[in-house]
mmCIF file of C-alpha atoms in Angstrom:
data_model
loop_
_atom_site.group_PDB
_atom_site.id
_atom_site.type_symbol
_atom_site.label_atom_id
_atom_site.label_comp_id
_atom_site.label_asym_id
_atom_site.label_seq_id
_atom_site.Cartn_x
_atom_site.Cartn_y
_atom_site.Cartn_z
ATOM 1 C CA UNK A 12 -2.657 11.654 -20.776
ATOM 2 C CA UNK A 13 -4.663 14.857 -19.935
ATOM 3 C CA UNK A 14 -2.688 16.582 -17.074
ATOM 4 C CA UNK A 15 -5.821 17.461 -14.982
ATOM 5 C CA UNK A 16 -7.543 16.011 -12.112
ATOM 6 C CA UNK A 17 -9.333 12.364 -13.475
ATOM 7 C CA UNK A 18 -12.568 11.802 -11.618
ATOM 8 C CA UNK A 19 -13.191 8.239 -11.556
ATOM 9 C CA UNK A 20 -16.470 6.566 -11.418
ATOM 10 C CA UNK A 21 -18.327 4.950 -8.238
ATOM 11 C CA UNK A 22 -18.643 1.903 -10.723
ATOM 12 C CA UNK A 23 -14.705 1.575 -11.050
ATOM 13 C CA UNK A 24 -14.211 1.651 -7.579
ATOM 14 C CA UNK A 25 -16.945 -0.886 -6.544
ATOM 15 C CA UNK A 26 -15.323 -3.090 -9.043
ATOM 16 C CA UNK A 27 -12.757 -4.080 -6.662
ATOM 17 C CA UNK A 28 -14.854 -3.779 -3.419
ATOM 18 C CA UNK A 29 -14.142 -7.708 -3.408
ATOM 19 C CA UNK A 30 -10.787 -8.307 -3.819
ATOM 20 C CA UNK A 31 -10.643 -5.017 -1.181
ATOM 21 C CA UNK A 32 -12.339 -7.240 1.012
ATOM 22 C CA UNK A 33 -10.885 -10.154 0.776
ATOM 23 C CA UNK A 34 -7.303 -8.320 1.109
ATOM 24 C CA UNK A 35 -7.928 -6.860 4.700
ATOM 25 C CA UNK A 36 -9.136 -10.320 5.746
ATOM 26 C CA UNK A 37 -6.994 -11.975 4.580
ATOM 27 C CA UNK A 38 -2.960 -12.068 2.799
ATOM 28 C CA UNK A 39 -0.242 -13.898 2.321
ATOM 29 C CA UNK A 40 2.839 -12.178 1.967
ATOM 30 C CA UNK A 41 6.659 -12.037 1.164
ATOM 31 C CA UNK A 42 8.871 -10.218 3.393
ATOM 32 C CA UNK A 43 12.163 -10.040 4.259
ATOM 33 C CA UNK A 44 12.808 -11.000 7.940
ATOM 34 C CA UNK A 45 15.913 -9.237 7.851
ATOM 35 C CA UNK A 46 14.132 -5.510 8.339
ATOM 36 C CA UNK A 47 13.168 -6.520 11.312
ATOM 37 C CA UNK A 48 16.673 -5.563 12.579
ATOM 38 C CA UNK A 49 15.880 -2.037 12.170
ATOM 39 C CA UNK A 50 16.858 0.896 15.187
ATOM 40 C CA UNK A 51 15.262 3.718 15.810
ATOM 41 C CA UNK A 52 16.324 6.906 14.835
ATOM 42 C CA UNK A 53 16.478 9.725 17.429
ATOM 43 C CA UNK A 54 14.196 12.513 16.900
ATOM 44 C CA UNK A 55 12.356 11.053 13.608
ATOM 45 C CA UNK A 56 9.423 8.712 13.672
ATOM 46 C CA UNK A 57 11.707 6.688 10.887
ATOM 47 C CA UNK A 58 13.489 3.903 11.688
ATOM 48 C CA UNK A 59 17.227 2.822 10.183
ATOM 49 C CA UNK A 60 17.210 -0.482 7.889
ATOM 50 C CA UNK A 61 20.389 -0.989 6.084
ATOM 51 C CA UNK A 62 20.311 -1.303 2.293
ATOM 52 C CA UNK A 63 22.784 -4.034 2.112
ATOM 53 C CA UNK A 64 21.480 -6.782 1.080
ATOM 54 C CA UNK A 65 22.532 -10.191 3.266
ATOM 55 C CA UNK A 66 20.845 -12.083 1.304
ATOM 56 C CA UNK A 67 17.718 -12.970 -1.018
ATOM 57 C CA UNK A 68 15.820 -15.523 1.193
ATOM 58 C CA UNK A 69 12.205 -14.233 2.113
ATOM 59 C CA UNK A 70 9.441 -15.976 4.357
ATOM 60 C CA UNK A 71 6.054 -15.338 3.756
ATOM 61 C CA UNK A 72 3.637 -13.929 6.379
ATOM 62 C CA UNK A 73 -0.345 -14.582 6.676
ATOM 63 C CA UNK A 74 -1.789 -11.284 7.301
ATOM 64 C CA UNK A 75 -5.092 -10.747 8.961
ATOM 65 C CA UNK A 76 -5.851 -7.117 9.447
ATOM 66 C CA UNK A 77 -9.124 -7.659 10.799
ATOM 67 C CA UNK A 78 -8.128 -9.957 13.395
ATOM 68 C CA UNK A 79 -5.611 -7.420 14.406
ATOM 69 C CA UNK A 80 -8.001 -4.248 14.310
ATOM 70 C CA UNK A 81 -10.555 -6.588 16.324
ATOM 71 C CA UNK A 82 -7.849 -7.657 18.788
ATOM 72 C CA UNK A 83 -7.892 -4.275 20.342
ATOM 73 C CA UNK A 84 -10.545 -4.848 22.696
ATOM 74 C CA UNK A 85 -10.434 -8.903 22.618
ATOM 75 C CA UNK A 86 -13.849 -8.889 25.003
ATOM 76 C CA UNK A 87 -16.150 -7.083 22.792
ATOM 77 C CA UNK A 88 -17.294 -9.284 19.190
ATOM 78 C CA UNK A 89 -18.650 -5.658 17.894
ATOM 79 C CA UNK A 90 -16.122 -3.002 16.521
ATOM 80 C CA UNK A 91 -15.543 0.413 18.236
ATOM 81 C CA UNK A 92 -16.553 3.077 16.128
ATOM 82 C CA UNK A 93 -12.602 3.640 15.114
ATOM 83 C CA UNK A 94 -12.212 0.160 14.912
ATOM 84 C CA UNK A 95 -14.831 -0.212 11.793
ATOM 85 C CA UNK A 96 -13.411 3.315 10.928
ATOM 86 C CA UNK A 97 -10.134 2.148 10.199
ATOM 87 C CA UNK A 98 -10.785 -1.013 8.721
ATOM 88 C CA UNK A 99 -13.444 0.787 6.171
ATOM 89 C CA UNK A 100 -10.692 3.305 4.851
ATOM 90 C CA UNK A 101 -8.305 0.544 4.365
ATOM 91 C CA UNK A 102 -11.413 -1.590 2.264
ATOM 92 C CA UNK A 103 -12.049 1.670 0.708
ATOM 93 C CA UNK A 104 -8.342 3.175 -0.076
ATOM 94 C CA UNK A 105 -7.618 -0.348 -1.638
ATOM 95 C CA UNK A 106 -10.701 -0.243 -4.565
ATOM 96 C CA UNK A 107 -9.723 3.323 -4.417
ATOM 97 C CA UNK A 108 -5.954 2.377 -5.164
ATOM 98 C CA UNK A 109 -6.729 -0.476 -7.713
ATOM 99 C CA UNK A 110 -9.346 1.361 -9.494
ATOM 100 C CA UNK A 111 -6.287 4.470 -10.079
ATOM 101 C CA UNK A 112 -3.842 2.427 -11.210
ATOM 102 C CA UNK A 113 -6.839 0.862 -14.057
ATOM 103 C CA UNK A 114 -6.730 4.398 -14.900
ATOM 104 C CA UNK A 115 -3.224 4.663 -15.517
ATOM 105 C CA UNK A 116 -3.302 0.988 -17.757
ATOM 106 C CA UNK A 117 -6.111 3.051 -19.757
ATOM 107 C CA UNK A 118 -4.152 6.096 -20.118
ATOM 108 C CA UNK A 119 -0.693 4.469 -20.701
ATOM 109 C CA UNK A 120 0.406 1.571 -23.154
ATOM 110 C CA UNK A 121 -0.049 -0.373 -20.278
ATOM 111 C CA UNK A 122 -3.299 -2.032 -21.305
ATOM 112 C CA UNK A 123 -3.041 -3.077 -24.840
ATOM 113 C CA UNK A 124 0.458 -4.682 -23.092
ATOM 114 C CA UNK A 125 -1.422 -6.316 -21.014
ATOM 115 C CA UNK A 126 -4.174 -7.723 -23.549
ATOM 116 C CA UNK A 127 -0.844 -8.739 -25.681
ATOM 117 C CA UNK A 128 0.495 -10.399 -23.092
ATOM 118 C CA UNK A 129 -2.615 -12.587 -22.201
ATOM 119 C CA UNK A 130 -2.377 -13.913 -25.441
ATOM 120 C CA UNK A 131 0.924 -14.685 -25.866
ATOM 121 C CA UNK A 132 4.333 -13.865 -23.320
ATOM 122 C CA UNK A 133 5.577 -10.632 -24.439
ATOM 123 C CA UNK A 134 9.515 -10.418 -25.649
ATOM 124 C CA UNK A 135 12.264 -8.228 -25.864
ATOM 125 C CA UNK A 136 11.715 -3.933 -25.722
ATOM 126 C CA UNK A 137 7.347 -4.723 -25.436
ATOM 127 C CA UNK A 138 8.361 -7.152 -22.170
ATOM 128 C CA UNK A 139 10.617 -4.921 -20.862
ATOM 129 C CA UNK A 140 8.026 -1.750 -21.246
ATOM 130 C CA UNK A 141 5.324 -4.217 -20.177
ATOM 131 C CA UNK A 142 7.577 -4.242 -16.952
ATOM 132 C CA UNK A 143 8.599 -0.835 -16.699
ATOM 133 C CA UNK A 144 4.380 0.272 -16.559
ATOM 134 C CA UNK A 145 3.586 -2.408 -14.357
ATOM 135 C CA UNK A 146 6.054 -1.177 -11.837
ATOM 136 C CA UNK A 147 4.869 2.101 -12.231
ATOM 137 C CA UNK A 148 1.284 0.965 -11.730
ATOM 138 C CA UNK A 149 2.248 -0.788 -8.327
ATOM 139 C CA UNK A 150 3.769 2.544 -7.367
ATOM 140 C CA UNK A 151 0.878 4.372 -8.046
ATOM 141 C CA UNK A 152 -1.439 1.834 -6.650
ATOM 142 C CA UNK A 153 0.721 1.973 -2.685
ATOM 143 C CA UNK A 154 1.048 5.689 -3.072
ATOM 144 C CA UNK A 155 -2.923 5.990 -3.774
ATOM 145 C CA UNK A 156 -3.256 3.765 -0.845
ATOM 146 C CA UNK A 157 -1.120 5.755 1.656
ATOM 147 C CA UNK A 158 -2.063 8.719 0.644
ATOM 148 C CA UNK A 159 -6.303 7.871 1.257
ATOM 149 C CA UNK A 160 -5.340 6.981 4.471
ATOM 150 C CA UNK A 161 -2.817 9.927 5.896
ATOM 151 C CA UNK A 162 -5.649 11.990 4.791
ATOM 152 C CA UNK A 163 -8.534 10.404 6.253
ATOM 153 C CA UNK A 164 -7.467 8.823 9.445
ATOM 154 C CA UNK A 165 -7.398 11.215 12.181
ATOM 155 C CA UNK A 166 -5.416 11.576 15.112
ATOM 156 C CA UNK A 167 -3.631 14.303 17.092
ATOM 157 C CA UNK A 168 -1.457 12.617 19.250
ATOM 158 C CA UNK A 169 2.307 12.132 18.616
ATOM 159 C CA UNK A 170 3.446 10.017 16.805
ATOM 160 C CA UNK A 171 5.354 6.801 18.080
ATOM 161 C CA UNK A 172 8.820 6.250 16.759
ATOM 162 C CA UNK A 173 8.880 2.305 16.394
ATOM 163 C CA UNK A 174 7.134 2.121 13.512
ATOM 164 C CA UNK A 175 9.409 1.071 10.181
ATOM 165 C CA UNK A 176 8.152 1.619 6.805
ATOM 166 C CA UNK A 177 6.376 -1.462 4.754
ATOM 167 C CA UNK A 178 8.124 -4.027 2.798
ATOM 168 C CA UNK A 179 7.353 -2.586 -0.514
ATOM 169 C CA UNK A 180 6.939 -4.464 -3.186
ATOM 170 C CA UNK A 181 6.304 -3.382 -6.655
ATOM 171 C CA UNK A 182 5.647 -6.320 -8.909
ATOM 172 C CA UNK A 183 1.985 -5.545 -9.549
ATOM 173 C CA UNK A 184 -0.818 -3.085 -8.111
ATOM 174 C CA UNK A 185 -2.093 -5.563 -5.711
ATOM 175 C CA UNK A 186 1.123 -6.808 -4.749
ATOM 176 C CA UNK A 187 1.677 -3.035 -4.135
ATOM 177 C CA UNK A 188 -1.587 -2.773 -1.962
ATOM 178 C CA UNK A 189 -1.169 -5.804 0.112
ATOM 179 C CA UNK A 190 2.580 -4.391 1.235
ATOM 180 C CA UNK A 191 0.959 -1.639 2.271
ATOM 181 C CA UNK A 192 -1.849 -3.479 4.201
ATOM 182 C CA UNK A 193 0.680 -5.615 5.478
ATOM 183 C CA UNK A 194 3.042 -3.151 6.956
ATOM 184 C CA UNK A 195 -0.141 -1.133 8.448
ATOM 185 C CA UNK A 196 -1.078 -4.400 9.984
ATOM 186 C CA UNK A 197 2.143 -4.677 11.633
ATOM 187 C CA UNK A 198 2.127 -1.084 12.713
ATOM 188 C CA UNK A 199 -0.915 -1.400 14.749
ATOM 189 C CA UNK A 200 -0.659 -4.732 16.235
ATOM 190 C CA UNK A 201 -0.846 -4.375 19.835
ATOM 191 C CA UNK A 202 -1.777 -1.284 20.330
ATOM 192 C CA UNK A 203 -3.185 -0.099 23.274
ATOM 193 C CA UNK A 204 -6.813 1.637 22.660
ATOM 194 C CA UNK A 205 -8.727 3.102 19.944
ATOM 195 C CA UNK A 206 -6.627 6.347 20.524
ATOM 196 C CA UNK A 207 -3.063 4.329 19.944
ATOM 197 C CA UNK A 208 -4.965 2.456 16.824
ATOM 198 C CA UNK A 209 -5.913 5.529 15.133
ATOM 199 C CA UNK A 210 -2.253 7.111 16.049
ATOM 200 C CA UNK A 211 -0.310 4.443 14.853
ATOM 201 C CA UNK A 212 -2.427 4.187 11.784
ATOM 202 C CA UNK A 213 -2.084 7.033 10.517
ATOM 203 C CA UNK A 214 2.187 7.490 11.348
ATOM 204 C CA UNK A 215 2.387 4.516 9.211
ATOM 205 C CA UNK A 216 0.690 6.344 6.249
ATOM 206 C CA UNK A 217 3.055 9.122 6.801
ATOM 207 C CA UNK A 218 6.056 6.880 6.797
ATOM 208 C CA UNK A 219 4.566 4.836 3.786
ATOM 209 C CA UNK A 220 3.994 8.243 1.935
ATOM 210 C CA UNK A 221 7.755 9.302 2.594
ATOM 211 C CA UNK A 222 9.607 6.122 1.564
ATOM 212 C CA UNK A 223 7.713 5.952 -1.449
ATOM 213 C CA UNK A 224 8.312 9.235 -2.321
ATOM 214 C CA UNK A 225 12.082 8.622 -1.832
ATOM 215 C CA UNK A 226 11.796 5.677 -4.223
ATOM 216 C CA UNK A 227 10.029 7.839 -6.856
ATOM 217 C CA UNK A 228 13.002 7.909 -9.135
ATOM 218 C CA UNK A 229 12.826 4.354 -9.743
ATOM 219 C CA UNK A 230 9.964 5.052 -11.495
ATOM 220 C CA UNK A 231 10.410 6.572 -14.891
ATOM 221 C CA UNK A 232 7.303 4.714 -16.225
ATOM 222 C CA UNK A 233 4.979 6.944 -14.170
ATOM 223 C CA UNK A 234 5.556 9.684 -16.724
ATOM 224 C CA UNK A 235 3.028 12.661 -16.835
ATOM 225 C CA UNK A 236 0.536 10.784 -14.366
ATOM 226 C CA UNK A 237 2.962 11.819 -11.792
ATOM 227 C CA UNK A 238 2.857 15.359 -12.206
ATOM 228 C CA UNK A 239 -1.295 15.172 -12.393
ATOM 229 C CA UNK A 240 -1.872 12.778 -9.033
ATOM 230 C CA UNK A 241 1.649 12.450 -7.429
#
């Protein structure tokens, strides 16, 4: 894969303008109910989840960011001007996100894996590759996703500190998206005005972009797409 910038088409991206839409109306998803337990940390807008496992039971959660963006001013049917701000960058970061990790199937073995697989279920060193890339794609598709919206939701305010990082998961690119949707979801519910939306929005990006960034390593299928976009 070329190491430069890839420019990617208005036609790739409107592709998934669907599924985008349909994600931040509606998701189901699997967490795990024990990161909920998580304390704040003192001076950091992180907050402390222990990486013990106490077990492998998750519950699933229906997700309805635009129920929660809406709930912000519950009297008004129309959307602030932040309001359809924020929900627009989270439709467009997840075509956006979808449509780079198509880019990394193309430019990796990933897609002719994928064909293969279609047809019949892949087996031994091609299933665990096939693995290995989607994983990689996932990580590329939540980091894409972060990313578009640290840099394009804006706030100045501080930062609060009760806000705990998503419930990645990396089993596919939208699985990878929805976690993301589904942890900023939970970050802004309840907040307080268009101000605390916008805040809170955009803390969560932050803390998405740092734990994935931690979790990089994990990744070794990324290869030299990391060092062009990552």
């Amino acid at each position: 894969m070329d190491t430069g910038l890839t420019t990617i088409p208005e036609a790739a991206i409107e592709k998934h303008r669907a599924t985008a839409q349909s994600f931040i109306t509606r998701i189901v998803v699997l967490e795990d109910p024990s990161r909920e337990s998580g304390t704040a940390l003192a001076g950091t807008n992180r907050r402390f989840v222990s990486t013990v496992s106490v077990g492998s039971v998750r519950r699933t959660r229906e997700v309805e960011l635009s129920k929660t963006v809406g709930a912000v001013h519950p009297d008004d049917q129309l959307l602030t001007i932040p309001q359809h701000t924020l929900l627009f960058r989270a439709r467009r970061g997840t075509a956006i996100a979808l449509a780079v990790s198509d880019v990394f199937a193309e430019g990796s073995d990933l897609e002719s894996l994928q064909a293969r697989n279609t047809r019949a279920p892949l087996e031994g060193d091609e299933a665990s590759a096939f693995k290995k890339l989607l994983s990689a794609s996932a990580y590329i598709s939540a980091f894409s996703l972060a990313s578009y919206l640290f840099q394009l939701i804006d706030s100045d305010r501080e930062a609060p500190n009760d806000i705990p990082e998503p419930d990645f998961l990396f089993d596919t690119p939208q699985d990878a998206v929805k976690s993301i949707l589904a942890g900023l979801d939970k970050a802004i519910a309840g907040a307080s005005d268009d101000t605390d939306l916008m805040t809170r929005a955009r803390a969560f990006a932050r803390i998405a972009i740092d734990g994935l960034l931690a979790r990089k390593g994990r990744f070794d299928g990324i290869g030299p797409f990391e060092n062009a976009h990552i």
